[in-house]
PDB file of C-alpha atoms in Angstrom:
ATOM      1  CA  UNK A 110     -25.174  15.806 128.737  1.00  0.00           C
ATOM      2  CA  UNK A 111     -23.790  12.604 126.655  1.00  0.00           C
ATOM      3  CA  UNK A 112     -22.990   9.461 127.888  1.00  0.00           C
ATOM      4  CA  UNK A 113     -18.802   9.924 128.178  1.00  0.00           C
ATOM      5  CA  UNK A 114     -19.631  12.892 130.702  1.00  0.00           C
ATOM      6  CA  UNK A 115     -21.363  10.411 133.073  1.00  0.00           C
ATOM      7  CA  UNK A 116     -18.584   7.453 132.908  1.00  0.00           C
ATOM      8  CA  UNK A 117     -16.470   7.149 135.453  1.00  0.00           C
ATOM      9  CA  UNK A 118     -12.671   7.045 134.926  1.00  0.00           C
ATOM     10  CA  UNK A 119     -10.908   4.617 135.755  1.00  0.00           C
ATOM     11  CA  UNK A 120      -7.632   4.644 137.501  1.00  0.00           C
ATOM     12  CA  UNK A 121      -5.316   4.519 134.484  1.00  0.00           C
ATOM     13  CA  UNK A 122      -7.207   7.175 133.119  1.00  0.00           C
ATOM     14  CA  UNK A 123      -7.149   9.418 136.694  1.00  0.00           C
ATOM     15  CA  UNK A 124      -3.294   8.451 136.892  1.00  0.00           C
ATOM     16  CA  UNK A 125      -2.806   9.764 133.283  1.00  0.00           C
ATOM     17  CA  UNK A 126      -4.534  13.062 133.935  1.00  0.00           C
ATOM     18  CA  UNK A 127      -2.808  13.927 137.037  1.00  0.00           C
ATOM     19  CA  UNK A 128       0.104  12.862 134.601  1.00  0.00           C
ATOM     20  CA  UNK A 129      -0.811  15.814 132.546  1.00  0.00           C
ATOM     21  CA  UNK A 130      -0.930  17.764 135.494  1.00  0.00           C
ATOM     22  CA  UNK A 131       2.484  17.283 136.542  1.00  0.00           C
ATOM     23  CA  UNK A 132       3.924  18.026 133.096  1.00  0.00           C
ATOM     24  CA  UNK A 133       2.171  20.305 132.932  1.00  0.00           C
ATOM     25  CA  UNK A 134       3.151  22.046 136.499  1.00  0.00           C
ATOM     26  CA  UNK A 135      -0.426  22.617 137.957  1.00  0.00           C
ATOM     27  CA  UNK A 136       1.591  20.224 140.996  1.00  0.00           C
ATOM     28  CA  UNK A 137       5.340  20.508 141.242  1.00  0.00           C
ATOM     29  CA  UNK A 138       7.861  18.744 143.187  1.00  0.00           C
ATOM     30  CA  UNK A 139       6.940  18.798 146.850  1.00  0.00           C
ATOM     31  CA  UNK A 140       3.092  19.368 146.067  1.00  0.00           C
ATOM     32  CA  UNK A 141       0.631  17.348 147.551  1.00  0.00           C
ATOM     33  CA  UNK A 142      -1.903  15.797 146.001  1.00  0.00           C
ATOM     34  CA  UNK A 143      -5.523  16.175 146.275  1.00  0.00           C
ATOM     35  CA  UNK A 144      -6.871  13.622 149.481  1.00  0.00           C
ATOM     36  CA  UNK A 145      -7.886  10.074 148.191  1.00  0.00           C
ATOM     37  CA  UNK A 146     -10.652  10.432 149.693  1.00  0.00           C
ATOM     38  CA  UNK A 147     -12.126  13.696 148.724  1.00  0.00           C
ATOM     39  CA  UNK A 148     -10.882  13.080 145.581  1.00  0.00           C
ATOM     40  CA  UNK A 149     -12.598   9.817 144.774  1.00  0.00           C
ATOM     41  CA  UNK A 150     -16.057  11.553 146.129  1.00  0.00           C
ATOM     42  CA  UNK A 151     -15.292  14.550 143.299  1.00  0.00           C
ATOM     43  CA  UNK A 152     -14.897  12.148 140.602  1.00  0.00           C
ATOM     44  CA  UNK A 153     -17.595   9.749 141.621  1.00  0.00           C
ATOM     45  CA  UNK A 154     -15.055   6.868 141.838  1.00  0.00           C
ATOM     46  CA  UNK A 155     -14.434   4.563 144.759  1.00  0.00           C
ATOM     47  CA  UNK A 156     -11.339   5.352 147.085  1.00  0.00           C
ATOM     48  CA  UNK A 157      -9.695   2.032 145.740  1.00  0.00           C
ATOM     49  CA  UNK A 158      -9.600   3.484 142.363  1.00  0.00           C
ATOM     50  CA  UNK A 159      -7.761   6.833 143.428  1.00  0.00           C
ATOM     51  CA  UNK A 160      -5.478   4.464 145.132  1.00  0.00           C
ATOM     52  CA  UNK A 161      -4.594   2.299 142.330  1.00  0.00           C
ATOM     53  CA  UNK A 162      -4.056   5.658 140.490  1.00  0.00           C
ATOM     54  CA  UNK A 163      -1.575   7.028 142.819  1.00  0.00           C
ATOM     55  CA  UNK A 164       0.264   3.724 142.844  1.00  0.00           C
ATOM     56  CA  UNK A 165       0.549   3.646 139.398  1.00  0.00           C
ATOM     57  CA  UNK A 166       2.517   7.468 139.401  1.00  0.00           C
ATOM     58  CA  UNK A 167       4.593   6.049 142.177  1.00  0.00           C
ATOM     59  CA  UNK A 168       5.679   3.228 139.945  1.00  0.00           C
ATOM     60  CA  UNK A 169       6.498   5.993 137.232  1.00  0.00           C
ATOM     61  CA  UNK A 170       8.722   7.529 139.884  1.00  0.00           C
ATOM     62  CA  UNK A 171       6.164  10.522 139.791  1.00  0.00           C
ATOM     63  CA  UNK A 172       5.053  10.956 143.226  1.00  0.00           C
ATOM     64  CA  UNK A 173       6.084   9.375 146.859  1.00  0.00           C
ATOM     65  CA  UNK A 174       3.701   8.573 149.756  1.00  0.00           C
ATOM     66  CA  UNK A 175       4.039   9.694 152.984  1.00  0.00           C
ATOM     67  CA  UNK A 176       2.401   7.701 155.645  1.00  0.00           C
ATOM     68  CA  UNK A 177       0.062   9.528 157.256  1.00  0.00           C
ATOM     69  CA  UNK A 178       0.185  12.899 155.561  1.00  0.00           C
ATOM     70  CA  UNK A 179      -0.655  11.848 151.833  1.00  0.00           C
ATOM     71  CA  UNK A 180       1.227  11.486 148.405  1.00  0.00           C
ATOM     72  CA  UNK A 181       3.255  14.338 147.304  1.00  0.00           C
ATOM     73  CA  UNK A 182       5.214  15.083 144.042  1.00  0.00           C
ATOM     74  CA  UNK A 183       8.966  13.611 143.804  1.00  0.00           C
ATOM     75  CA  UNK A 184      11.200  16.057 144.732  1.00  0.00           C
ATOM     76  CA  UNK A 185      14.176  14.826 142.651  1.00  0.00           C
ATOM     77  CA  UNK A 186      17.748  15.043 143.901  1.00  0.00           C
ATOM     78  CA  UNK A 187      20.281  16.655 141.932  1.00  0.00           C
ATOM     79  CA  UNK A 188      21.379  15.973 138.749  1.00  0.00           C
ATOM     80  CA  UNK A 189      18.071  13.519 138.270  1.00  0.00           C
ATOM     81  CA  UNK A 190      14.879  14.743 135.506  1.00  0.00           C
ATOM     82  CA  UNK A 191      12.229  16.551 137.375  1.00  0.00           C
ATOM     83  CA  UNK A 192       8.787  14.730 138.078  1.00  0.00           C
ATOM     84  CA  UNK A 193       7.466  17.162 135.082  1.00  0.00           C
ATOM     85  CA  UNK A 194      10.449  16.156 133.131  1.00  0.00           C
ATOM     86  CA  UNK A 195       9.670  12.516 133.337  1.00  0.00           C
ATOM     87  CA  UNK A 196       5.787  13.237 133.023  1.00  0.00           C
ATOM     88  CA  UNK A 197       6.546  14.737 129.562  1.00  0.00           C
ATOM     89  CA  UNK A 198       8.635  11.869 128.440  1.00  0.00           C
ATOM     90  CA  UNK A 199       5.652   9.348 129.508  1.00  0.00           C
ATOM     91  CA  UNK A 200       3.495  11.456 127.515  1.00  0.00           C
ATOM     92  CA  UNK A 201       5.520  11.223 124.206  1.00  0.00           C
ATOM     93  CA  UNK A 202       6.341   7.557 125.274  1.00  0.00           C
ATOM     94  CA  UNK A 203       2.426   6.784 125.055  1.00  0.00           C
ATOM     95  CA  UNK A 204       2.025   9.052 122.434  1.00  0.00           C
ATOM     96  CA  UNK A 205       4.916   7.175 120.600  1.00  0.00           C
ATOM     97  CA  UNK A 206       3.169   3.495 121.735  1.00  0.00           C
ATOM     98  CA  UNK A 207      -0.197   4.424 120.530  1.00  0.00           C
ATOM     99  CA  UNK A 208       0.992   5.531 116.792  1.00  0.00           C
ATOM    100  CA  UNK A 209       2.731   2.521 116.187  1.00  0.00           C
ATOM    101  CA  UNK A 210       0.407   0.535 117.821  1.00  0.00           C
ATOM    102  CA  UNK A 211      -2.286   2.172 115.279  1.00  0.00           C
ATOM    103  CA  UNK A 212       0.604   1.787 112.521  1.00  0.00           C
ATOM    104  CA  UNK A 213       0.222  -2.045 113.417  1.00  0.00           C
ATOM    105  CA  UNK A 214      -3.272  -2.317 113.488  1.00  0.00           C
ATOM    106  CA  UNK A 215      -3.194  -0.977 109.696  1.00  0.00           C
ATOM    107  CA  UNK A 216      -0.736  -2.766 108.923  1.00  0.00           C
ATOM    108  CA  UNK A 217      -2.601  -6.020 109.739  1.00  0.00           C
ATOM    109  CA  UNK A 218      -5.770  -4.973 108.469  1.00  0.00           C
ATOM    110  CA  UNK A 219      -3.421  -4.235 105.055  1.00  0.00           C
ATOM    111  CA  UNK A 220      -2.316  -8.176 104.986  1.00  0.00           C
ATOM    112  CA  UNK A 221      -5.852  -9.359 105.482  1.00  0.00           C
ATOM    113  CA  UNK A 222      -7.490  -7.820 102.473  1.00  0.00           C
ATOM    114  CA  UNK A 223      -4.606  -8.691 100.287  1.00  0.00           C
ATOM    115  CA  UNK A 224      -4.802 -12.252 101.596  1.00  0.00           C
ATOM    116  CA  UNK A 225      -8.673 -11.911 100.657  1.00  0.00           C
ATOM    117  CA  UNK A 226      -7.279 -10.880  97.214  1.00  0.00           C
ATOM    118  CA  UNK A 227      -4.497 -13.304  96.813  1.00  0.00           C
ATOM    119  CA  UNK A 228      -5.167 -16.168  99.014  1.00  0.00           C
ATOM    120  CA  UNK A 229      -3.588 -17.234 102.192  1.00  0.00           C
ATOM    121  CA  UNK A 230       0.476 -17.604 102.085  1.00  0.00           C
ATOM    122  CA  UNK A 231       1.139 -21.329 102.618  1.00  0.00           C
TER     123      UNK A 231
END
């Protein structure tokens, strides 16, 4: 077993896979999601963490709470996307982020050797 196996994910990364999950339909509007805490004992993470998750798809307009009875996909009303609508188009939006972001990044590391080459611009 390597050492990525035995990490524990954090709650961006548990909020992004039950992302996936959405989009992908394995929970669909009205669906509840697994219990905080049962969940956070599966994945070895604190209940805190599962937490944070869920708030962070309730932000995205994913999933609603439900005081006392646990957080459940958005069903939409009509007319608005559906939870695995929106899902998707997070997806390609961080897809999107995380090419140009990578674009940047050689971009930068394009100006620095040809200001080792050239010299500094003044």
């Amino acid at each position: 077993m390597d050492s990525q196996s035995k990490r524990k994910p954090n709650a961006r990364e548990i909020a992004a896979r039950l992302r996936d999950e959405i989009a992908a339909a394995t929970f669909g509007p009205g669906d509840r999601l697994p219990g905080g805490r049962a969940y956070a004992k599966k994945l070895g993470v604190s209940l805190m963490t599962v937490q944070s998750a869920y708030a962070q798809l309730q932000e995205d307009g994913l999933v609603e709470g439900v005081s006392g009875s646990g957080t459940y996909v958005r069903d939409p009303a009509p007319g608005e996307p559906t939870p695995r609508d929106s899902a998707r188009r997070l997806n390609e939006l961080q897809a999107e982020v995380e090419r140009v972001s990578n674009e940047l990044a050689d971009l930068a590391e394009r100006v620095r050797l040809l200001e080792q080459t050239v010299g500094p611009a003044e």
